[in-house]
Amino acid sequence: MTPRRNARATGRPARGVRPTAGRRRALGQHFLRDESIARWIVELSRPGPHDLVVEIGPGEGALTGLLAATAGRLIALEVDPALAARLRERFAAAPHVAILEADAIRYDYAGLPALRPDPAGRVLVVGNLPYSVGTAILGALLAAGPPIARVAPMEMALMLQREVAERVAAAPGSRAYGSLSVLSQMAAAVHLALSVPPGAFRPPPQVDSAVIHLRVLAASPVAVADLERFRAVVLAAFSQRRKTLANALASGLALPVELLRGLLAGTGIDPARRAETLSLAEFARLAEALPGP
Ligand code: SAM
């Protein structure tokens, strides 16, 4: 049996300390039980022999075996020591698989391009993310992503709570559109790929899930001179969704509302609009027009 086939075949029961129910909940441990969905997620980025795959939260390995079967190299980040130890044992005979006991929020992703098995390969991130820290992990990946994408093509297939996935992928004018949509779409082209019901997991979560596919962008789709200022403007604009743009920005940025009305009018954006109607390009124009810190 080749190491890869061996790695796929040798799932073993957990040894040692099992996490308590409370710790499992805190770590979002809902394990995927539907193999067709697991295959579907892996199929979204089709790892090949030249690619590096980073799996976030491999858990009991529902995706890990499938990823290891075709990826040139697989690094899995699991924060639960017992699950990491169990997977390490399962993949002991697979030299292209590394199971790291690591926190995916704090992991240093910047060095990933150098870890590709081939300089022509891609960096792929795949994971069924824990709900409690799904947005924090996504934030860390999106912050690290564009510099990586300047060196290597980078794609991600991530399962999140459906409501969060819809917010990441939402278009202007929709109810789900907010700061998470704008900031995510500045870093990646996002596609809502698949809804997944609670029954696909054990134990079943109380919410629906969805998978998003993200193609990380080397450069943002609209030019901004100062990304931090852009971010501050977007967060302020959505801080009070029911207010007009001028009022929300005035309170969020602590600036006089009259100044904002004038600036908005100068950029051709009606100050009476709501933040959820603005495109990325309009937010960029607005950020450029505002006075610096
Ligand atoms: N991939 C497996 C599956 O689909 O069955 C498990 C998914 S489960 C929803 C989330 C996994 O992420 C758990 O194994 C959990 O221990 C792990 N996890 C939770 N927080 C984490 C973190 N900050 N960094 C890395 N892994 C984490």
Short mmCIF file of C-alpha atoms and ligand atoms in Angstrom, two decimals:
data_model
loop_
_atom_site.label_atom_id
_atom_site.label_comp_id
_atom_site.label_asym_id
_atom_site.label_seq_id
_atom_site.Cartn_x
_atom_site.Cartn_y
_atom_site.Cartn_z
CA MET A 1 0.00 0.00 0.00
CA THR A 2 1.40 3.45 -0.93
CA PRO A 3 1.78 6.01 1.88
CA ARG A 4 -1.12 8.02 0.48
CA ARG A 5 -3.55 5.14 0.26
CA ASN A 6 -2.40 4.01 3.66
CA ALA A 7 -3.04 7.50 5.06
CA ARG A 8 -6.58 7.50 3.77
CA ALA A 9 -7.37 4.09 5.11
CA THR A 10 -6.12 4.16 8.67
CA GLY A 11 -8.65 6.23 10.68
CA ARG A 12 -8.45 5.04 14.30
CA PRO A 13 -10.49 5.80 17.38
CA ALA A 14 -9.26 8.64 19.61
CA ARG A 15 -6.80 7.82 22.34
CA GLY A 16 -6.08 9.71 25.52
CA VAL A 17 -8.08 12.60 26.92
CA ARG A 18 -11.37 13.38 25.18
CA PRO A 19 -12.50 17.02 25.34
CA THR A 20 -15.53 17.76 27.52
CA ALA A 21 -18.86 18.68 25.90
CA GLY A 22 -18.29 22.34 26.89
CA ARG A 23 -14.84 22.45 25.31
CA ARG A 24 -16.16 20.75 22.18
CA ARG A 25 -18.84 23.41 21.86
CA ALA A 26 -16.32 26.21 22.44
CA LEU A 27 -14.12 24.76 19.69
CA GLY A 28 -17.10 24.43 17.32
CA GLN A 29 -16.58 20.68 16.97
CA HIS A 30 -19.36 19.64 14.60
CA PHE A 31 -17.84 16.93 12.46
CA LEU A 32 -18.87 16.45 8.85
CA ARG A 33 -20.51 13.09 8.29
CA ASP A 34 -21.69 13.46 4.70
CA GLU A 35 -18.93 12.23 2.41
CA SER A 36 -20.52 13.61 -0.75
CA ILE A 37 -20.37 17.12 0.77
CA ALA A 38 -16.74 16.55 1.80
CA ARG A 39 -15.91 15.52 -1.79
CA TRP A 40 -17.76 18.52 -3.13
CA ILE A 41 -15.76 20.92 -0.92
CA VAL A 42 -12.46 19.38 -2.01
CA GLU A 43 -13.60 19.48 -5.65
CA LEU A 44 -14.02 23.29 -5.41
CA SER A 45 -10.26 23.79 -5.53
CA ARG A 46 -9.12 20.37 -6.87
CA PRO A 47 -5.72 20.11 -5.14
CA GLY A 48 -3.02 18.69 -7.39
CA PRO A 49 0.53 17.42 -6.94
CA HIS A 50 2.04 20.92 -7.33
CA ASP A 51 -0.22 22.53 -4.72
CA LEU A 52 0.17 23.26 -1.04
CA VAL A 53 -3.07 22.79 0.90
CA VAL A 54 -3.59 24.24 4.35
CA GLU A 55 -6.52 22.67 6.13
CA ILE A 56 -8.03 24.64 9.01
CA GLY A 57 -9.49 22.59 11.86
CA PRO A 58 -9.22 19.04 10.47
CA GLY A 59 -11.03 17.60 13.49
CA GLU A 60 -11.64 13.91 12.92
CA GLY A 61 -10.33 14.14 9.37
CA ALA A 62 -13.47 14.18 7.21
CA LEU A 63 -11.69 16.39 4.64
CA THR A 64 -8.10 15.53 5.51
CA GLY A 65 -7.97 12.11 3.85
CA LEU A 66 -9.49 13.45 0.63
CA LEU A 67 -7.09 16.41 0.55
CA ALA A 68 -4.06 14.24 1.33
CA ALA A 69 -4.99 11.90 -1.52
CA THR A 70 -4.24 14.48 -4.25
CA ALA A 71 -2.35 17.45 -2.71
CA GLY A 72 1.40 17.66 -3.19
CA ARG A 73 1.71 18.83 0.39
CA LEU A 74 -0.85 19.21 3.19
CA ILE A 75 -0.45 21.20 6.40
CA ALA A 76 -3.37 20.87 8.82
CA LEU A 77 -3.83 23.30 11.74
CA GLU A 78 -5.78 21.84 14.65
CA VAL A 79 -6.00 23.57 18.03
CA ASP A 80 -7.29 20.52 19.95
CA PRO A 81 -4.23 18.50 21.09
CA ALA A 82 -6.12 15.17 21.29
CA LEU A 83 -7.48 15.48 17.73
CA ALA A 84 -4.09 16.64 16.41
CA ALA A 85 -2.38 13.63 18.04
CA ARG A 86 -4.91 11.24 16.58
CA LEU A 87 -4.48 12.64 13.07
CA ARG A 88 -0.71 12.61 13.39
CA GLU A 89 -0.92 8.92 14.11
CA ARG A 90 -3.28 8.36 11.18
CA PHE A 91 -0.98 10.15 8.74
CA ALA A 92 2.33 8.95 10.20
CA ALA A 93 3.14 7.08 7.00
CA ALA A 94 2.39 10.07 4.74
CA PRO A 95 5.49 12.32 4.55
CA HIS A 96 3.64 14.96 2.54
CA VAL A 97 1.16 15.52 5.42
CA ALA A 98 1.99 17.63 8.51
CA ILE A 99 -0.52 17.94 11.33
CA LEU A 100 0.29 20.99 13.45
CA GLU A 101 -1.20 21.74 16.83
CA ALA A 102 -1.82 25.41 16.12
CA ASP A 103 -4.35 28.22 16.44
CA ALA A 104 -5.49 29.24 12.96
CA ILE A 105 -6.25 32.79 14.13
CA ARG A 106 -2.62 33.37 15.07
CA TYR A 107 -0.81 31.18 12.55
CA ASP A 108 1.76 33.02 10.42
CA TYR A 109 0.46 32.43 6.86
CA ALA A 110 2.98 34.75 5.18
CA GLY A 111 5.53 31.98 4.57
CA LEU A 112 3.13 29.63 2.77
CA PRO A 113 4.29 30.24 -0.83
CA ALA A 114 7.77 28.97 0.08
CA LEU A 115 6.24 25.73 1.38
CA ARG A 116 4.67 24.78 -1.96
CA PRO A 117 5.98 21.48 -3.28
CA ASP A 118 6.56 23.19 -6.63
CA PRO A 119 7.03 26.92 -7.41
CA ALA A 120 4.32 26.53 -10.08
CA GLY A 121 1.80 25.31 -7.51
CA ARG A 122 -1.04 27.13 -5.76
CA VAL A 123 -1.70 27.88 -2.10
CA LEU A 124 -5.10 26.39 -1.23
CA VAL A 125 -6.86 26.85 2.09
CA VAL A 126 -9.69 24.47 2.88
CA GLY A 127 -11.69 24.08 6.06
CA ASN A 128 -14.92 23.55 7.85
CA LEU A 129 -14.39 26.45 10.24
CA PRO A 130 -15.48 26.46 13.89
CA TYR A 131 -18.48 28.84 14.14
CA SER A 132 -17.29 30.63 17.27
CA VAL A 133 -14.10 31.90 15.60
CA GLY A 134 -14.98 31.52 11.91
CA THR A 135 -14.93 35.26 11.16
CA ALA A 136 -11.69 35.74 13.12
CA ILE A 137 -10.00 32.96 11.12
CA LEU A 138 -11.40 34.34 7.86
CA GLY A 139 -10.10 37.80 8.87
CA ALA A 140 -6.60 36.43 9.49
CA LEU A 141 -6.62 34.63 6.12
CA LEU A 142 -7.89 37.67 4.22
CA ALA A 143 -5.29 39.92 5.88
CA ALA A 144 -2.51 37.50 4.90
CA GLY A 145 -3.98 36.64 1.48
CA PRO A 146 -3.16 39.48 -0.97
CA PRO A 147 0.63 39.47 -0.30
CA ILE A 148 0.56 35.68 -0.81
CA ALA A 149 -1.48 36.09 -4.02
CA ARG A 150 1.23 38.39 -5.38
CA VAL A 151 3.60 35.42 -5.27
CA ALA A 152 1.34 32.40 -5.80
CA PRO A 153 -2.25 31.83 -6.94
CA MET A 154 -4.35 31.46 -3.78
CA GLU A 155 -7.84 30.02 -3.39
CA MET A 156 -9.92 29.12 -0.36
CA ALA A 157 -12.95 26.86 0.14
CA LEU A 158 -14.38 27.52 3.58
CA MET A 159 -17.47 26.31 5.39
CA LEU A 160 -19.00 28.91 7.69
CA GLN A 161 -22.28 29.51 9.44
CA ARG A 162 -24.63 30.23 6.51
CA GLU A 163 -25.54 33.70 7.70
CA VAL A 164 -21.85 34.66 7.86
CA ALA A 165 -21.13 33.09 4.45
CA GLU A 166 -24.02 35.10 2.94
CA ARG A 167 -22.64 38.29 4.46
CA VAL A 168 -19.17 37.64 3.01
CA ALA A 169 -20.60 37.07 -0.49
CA ALA A 170 -23.40 39.70 -0.43
CA ALA A 171 -23.78 42.31 -3.18
CA PRO A 172 -24.64 46.00 -2.59
CA GLY A 173 -28.33 46.59 -2.00
CA SER A 174 -28.96 43.22 -0.34
CA ARG A 175 -29.86 42.89 3.33
CA ALA A 176 -26.76 40.82 4.08
CA TYR A 177 -24.38 43.43 2.59
CA GLY A 178 -22.22 45.04 5.28
CA SER A 179 -18.67 45.75 6.36
CA LEU A 180 -17.77 42.03 6.21
CA SER A 181 -18.87 41.94 2.54
CA VAL A 182 -16.93 45.07 1.57
CA LEU A 183 -13.73 44.19 3.42
CA SER A 184 -13.77 40.55 2.21
CA GLN A 185 -14.45 41.55 -1.40
CA MET A 186 -11.52 43.98 -1.33
CA ALA A 187 -9.26 40.95 -0.78
CA ALA A 188 -11.00 38.20 -2.74
CA ALA A 189 -13.54 37.35 -5.43
CA VAL A 190 -16.18 35.52 -3.41
CA HIS A 191 -18.67 32.93 -4.59
CA LEU A 192 -21.34 31.34 -2.37
CA ALA A 193 -21.00 27.73 -3.41
CA LEU A 194 -23.18 25.39 -1.37
CA SER A 195 -25.65 25.35 1.54
CA VAL A 196 -25.24 22.54 4.05
CA PRO A 197 -28.00 21.47 6.50
CA PRO A 198 -27.29 20.66 10.20
CA GLY A 199 -27.93 16.94 9.58
CA ALA A 200 -24.66 16.67 7.64
CA PHE A 201 -22.72 17.00 10.93
CA ARG A 202 -22.37 15.14 14.19
CA PRO A 203 -23.40 16.58 16.56
CA PRO A 204 -25.71 18.71 14.38
CA PRO A 205 -25.26 22.48 14.92
CA GLN A 206 -28.27 24.71 15.57
CA VAL A 207 -27.69 26.75 12.43
CA ASP A 208 -27.32 26.09 8.71
CA SER A 209 -23.89 26.20 7.13
CA ALA A 210 -22.62 27.23 3.71
CA VAL A 211 -19.40 26.90 1.75
CA ILE A 212 -17.80 29.89 0.07
CA HIS A 213 -15.08 29.80 -2.54
CA LEU A 214 -12.64 32.73 -2.55
CA ARG A 215 -10.07 33.56 -5.18
CA VAL A 216 -7.65 35.84 -3.36
CA LEU A 217 -6.72 38.98 -5.28
CA ALA A 218 -3.17 40.24 -5.65
CA ALA A 219 -4.55 43.80 -5.81
CA SER A 220 -7.87 45.12 -4.52
CA PRO A 221 -10.57 45.47 -7.21
CA VAL A 222 -10.71 49.24 -6.59
CA ALA A 223 -7.62 51.29 -5.85
CA VAL A 224 -7.28 52.83 -2.39
CA ALA A 225 -4.26 54.80 -1.23
CA ASP A 226 -4.79 54.04 2.46
CA LEU A 227 -6.42 50.71 3.30
CA GLU A 228 -6.68 51.57 7.01
CA ARG A 229 -8.62 54.72 6.25
CA PHE A 230 -10.85 52.80 3.84
CA ARG A 231 -11.50 50.26 6.58
CA ALA A 232 -12.33 52.97 9.13
CA VAL A 233 -14.79 54.60 6.71
CA VAL A 234 -16.54 51.30 5.92
CA LEU A 235 -16.86 50.36 9.61
CA ALA A 236 -18.19 53.85 10.46
CA ALA A 237 -20.67 53.81 7.56
CA PHE A 238 -22.17 50.49 8.70
CA SER A 239 -21.97 51.28 12.43
CA GLN A 240 -25.56 52.56 12.41
CA ARG A 241 -27.30 50.99 9.45
CA ARG A 242 -30.60 52.80 9.92
CA LYS A 243 -29.01 56.24 9.72
CA THR A 244 -28.26 58.09 6.52
CA LEU A 245 -24.68 57.81 5.31
CA ALA A 246 -23.89 61.39 6.42
CA ASN A 247 -25.20 60.80 9.95
CA ALA A 248 -23.61 57.35 10.36
CA LEU A 249 -20.22 58.67 9.20
CA ALA A 250 -20.50 61.78 11.38
CA SER A 251 -20.99 59.74 14.53
CA GLY A 252 -18.65 56.89 13.52
CA LEU A 253 -15.77 59.20 12.56
CA ALA A 254 -16.55 61.98 15.07
CA LEU A 255 -16.74 64.61 12.32
CA PRO A 256 -19.32 67.42 11.84
CA VAL A 257 -22.30 66.22 9.82
CA GLU A 258 -22.22 69.39 7.66
CA LEU A 259 -18.65 68.61 6.63
CA LEU A 260 -19.71 65.10 5.63
CA ARG A 261 -22.71 66.29 3.64
CA GLY A 262 -20.41 68.59 1.67
CA LEU A 263 -17.79 65.90 1.09
CA LEU A 264 -20.38 63.35 0.00
CA ALA A 265 -22.01 65.79 -2.39
CA GLY A 266 -18.54 66.56 -3.79
CA THR A 267 -17.96 62.87 -4.60
CA GLY A 268 -21.38 62.55 -6.25
CA ILE A 269 -22.80 60.33 -3.47
CA ASP A 270 -26.18 61.40 -2.08
CA PRO A 271 -25.66 62.01 1.69
CA ALA A 272 -29.17 60.62 2.32
CA ARG A 273 -28.26 57.16 1.01
CA ARG A 274 -27.72 54.21 3.37
CA ALA A 275 -24.34 52.46 3.61
CA GLU A 276 -25.74 49.19 2.25
CA THR A 277 -26.34 50.77 -1.16
CA LEU A 278 -22.71 51.79 -1.77
CA SER A 279 -20.44 49.84 -4.10
CA LEU A 280 -16.77 49.15 -3.31
CA ALA A 281 -15.81 51.89 -5.80
CA GLU A 282 -18.04 54.41 -4.01
CA PHE A 283 -16.54 53.53 -0.62
CA ALA A 284 -13.09 54.01 -2.16
CA ARG A 285 -14.07 57.45 -3.54
CA LEU A 286 -15.45 58.41 -0.16
CA ALA A 287 -12.31 57.28 1.70
CA GLU A 288 -10.13 59.30 -0.69
CA ALA A 289 -12.25 62.43 -0.14
CA LEU A 290 -12.23 62.36 3.65
CA PRO A 291 -9.62 64.35 5.57
CA GLY A 292 -6.67 62.26 6.83
CA PRO A 293 -6.24 61.32 10.51
N1 SAM B 1 -12.86 19.51 9.44
C1 SAM B 1 -13.59 18.68 10.40
C2 SAM B 1 -14.89 18.22 9.76
O1 SAM B 1 -15.30 18.82 8.75
O2 SAM B 1 -15.47 17.28 10.27
C3 SAM B 1 -13.86 19.42 11.71
C4 SAM B 1 -14.60 20.71 11.59
S1 SAM B 1 -15.11 21.37 13.13
C5 SAM B 1 -16.45 22.39 12.58
C6 SAM B 1 -13.91 22.64 13.49
C7 SAM B 1 -12.53 22.14 13.93
O3 SAM B 1 -11.69 23.27 14.15
C8 SAM B 1 -12.51 21.33 15.22
O4 SAM B 1 -11.73 20.19 15.04
C9 SAM B 1 -11.85 22.27 16.25
O5 SAM B 1 -11.14 21.61 17.26
C10 SAM B 1 -10.94 23.09 15.35
N2 SAM B 1 -10.64 24.44 15.85
C11 SAM B 1 -11.39 25.24 16.65
N3 SAM B 1 -10.77 26.42 16.85
C12 SAM B 1 -9.61 26.38 16.13
C13 SAM B 1 -8.53 27.29 15.93
N4 SAM B 1 -8.54 28.51 16.47
N5 SAM B 1 -7.48 26.90 15.16
C14 SAM B 1 -7.45 25.66 14.58
N6 SAM B 1 -8.46 24.76 14.74
C15 SAM B 1 -9.51 25.11 15.49
#
